[in-house]
XYZ file of C-alpha atoms in Angstrom:
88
model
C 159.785 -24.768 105.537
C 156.211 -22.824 105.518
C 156.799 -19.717 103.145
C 153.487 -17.516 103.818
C 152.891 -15.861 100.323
C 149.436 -14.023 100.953
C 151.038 -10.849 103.703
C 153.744 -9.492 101.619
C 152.976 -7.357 98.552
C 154.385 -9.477 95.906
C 156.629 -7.192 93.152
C 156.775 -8.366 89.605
C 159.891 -7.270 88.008
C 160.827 -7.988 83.816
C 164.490 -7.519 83.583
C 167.538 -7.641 81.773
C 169.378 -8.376 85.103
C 172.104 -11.211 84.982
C 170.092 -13.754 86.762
C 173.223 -15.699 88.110
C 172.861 -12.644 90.486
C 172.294 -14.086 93.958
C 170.215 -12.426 97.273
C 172.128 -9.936 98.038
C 172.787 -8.152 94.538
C 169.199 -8.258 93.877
C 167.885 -7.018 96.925
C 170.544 -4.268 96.442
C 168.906 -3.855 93.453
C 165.262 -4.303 94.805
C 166.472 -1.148 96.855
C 168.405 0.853 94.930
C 166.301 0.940 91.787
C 162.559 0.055 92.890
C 163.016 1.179 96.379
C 161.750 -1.816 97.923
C 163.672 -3.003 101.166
C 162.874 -6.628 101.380
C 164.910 -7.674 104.328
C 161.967 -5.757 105.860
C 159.730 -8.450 105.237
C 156.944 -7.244 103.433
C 157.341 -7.530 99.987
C 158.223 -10.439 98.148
C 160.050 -9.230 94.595
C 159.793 -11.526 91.611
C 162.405 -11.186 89.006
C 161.798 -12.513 85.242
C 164.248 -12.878 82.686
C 163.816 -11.696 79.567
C 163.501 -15.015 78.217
C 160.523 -15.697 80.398
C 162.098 -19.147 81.508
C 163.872 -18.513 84.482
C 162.074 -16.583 87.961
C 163.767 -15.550 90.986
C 162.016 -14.566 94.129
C 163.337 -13.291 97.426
C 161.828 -12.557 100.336
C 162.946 -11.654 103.751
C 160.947 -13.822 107.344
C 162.042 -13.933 110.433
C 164.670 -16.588 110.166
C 166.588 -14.984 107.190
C 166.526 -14.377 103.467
C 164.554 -16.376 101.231
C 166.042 -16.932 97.531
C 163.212 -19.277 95.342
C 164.589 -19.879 91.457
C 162.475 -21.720 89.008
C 163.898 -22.767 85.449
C 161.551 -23.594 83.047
C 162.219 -26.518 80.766
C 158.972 -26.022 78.327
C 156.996 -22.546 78.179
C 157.303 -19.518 79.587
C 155.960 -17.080 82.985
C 153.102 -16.474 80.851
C 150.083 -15.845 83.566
C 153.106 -13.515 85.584
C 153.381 -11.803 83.013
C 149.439 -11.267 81.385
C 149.173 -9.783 84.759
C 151.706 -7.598 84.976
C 151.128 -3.423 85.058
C 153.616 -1.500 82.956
C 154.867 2.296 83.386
C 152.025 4.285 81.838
């Protein structure tokens, strides 16, 4: 599996979520709360624990949803999150 990272936007979200949520929930939430509708297919939304050791990101192609976690074992999402815009 090809996943093409450079059309979507790409949405960086900190969050107290519960990250045992799976695709749906958080694209509910992707919706509901950020207004992002990624089973459109062109945003990518990455979700950060608190903790800064665990990522989620889900996307939508056109074969289906796309759920990606990474678990960190040693550091943190530091570059993700140097990057990252807050509210103003």
């Amino acid at each position: 599996m090809n996943i093409d990272f450079t059309k979507p936007k790409l949405r960086l979200v900190i969050t107290l979520l519960d990250m045992r949520l799976g695709f749906n929930r958080l694209a509910e939430i992707a919706l509901v709360s950020l207004h992002i509708n990624v089973k459109k297919g062109r945003n990518l939304v990455v979700f950060i624990y608190k903790n800064r050791k665990i990522a989620k990101i889900i996307g939508y192609d056109n074969k289906g949803s796309i759920l990606i976690v990474r678990h960190l074992d040693r550091g943190h999402f530091e570059q993700l999150m140097g990057s990252a815009i807050g509210p103003s």
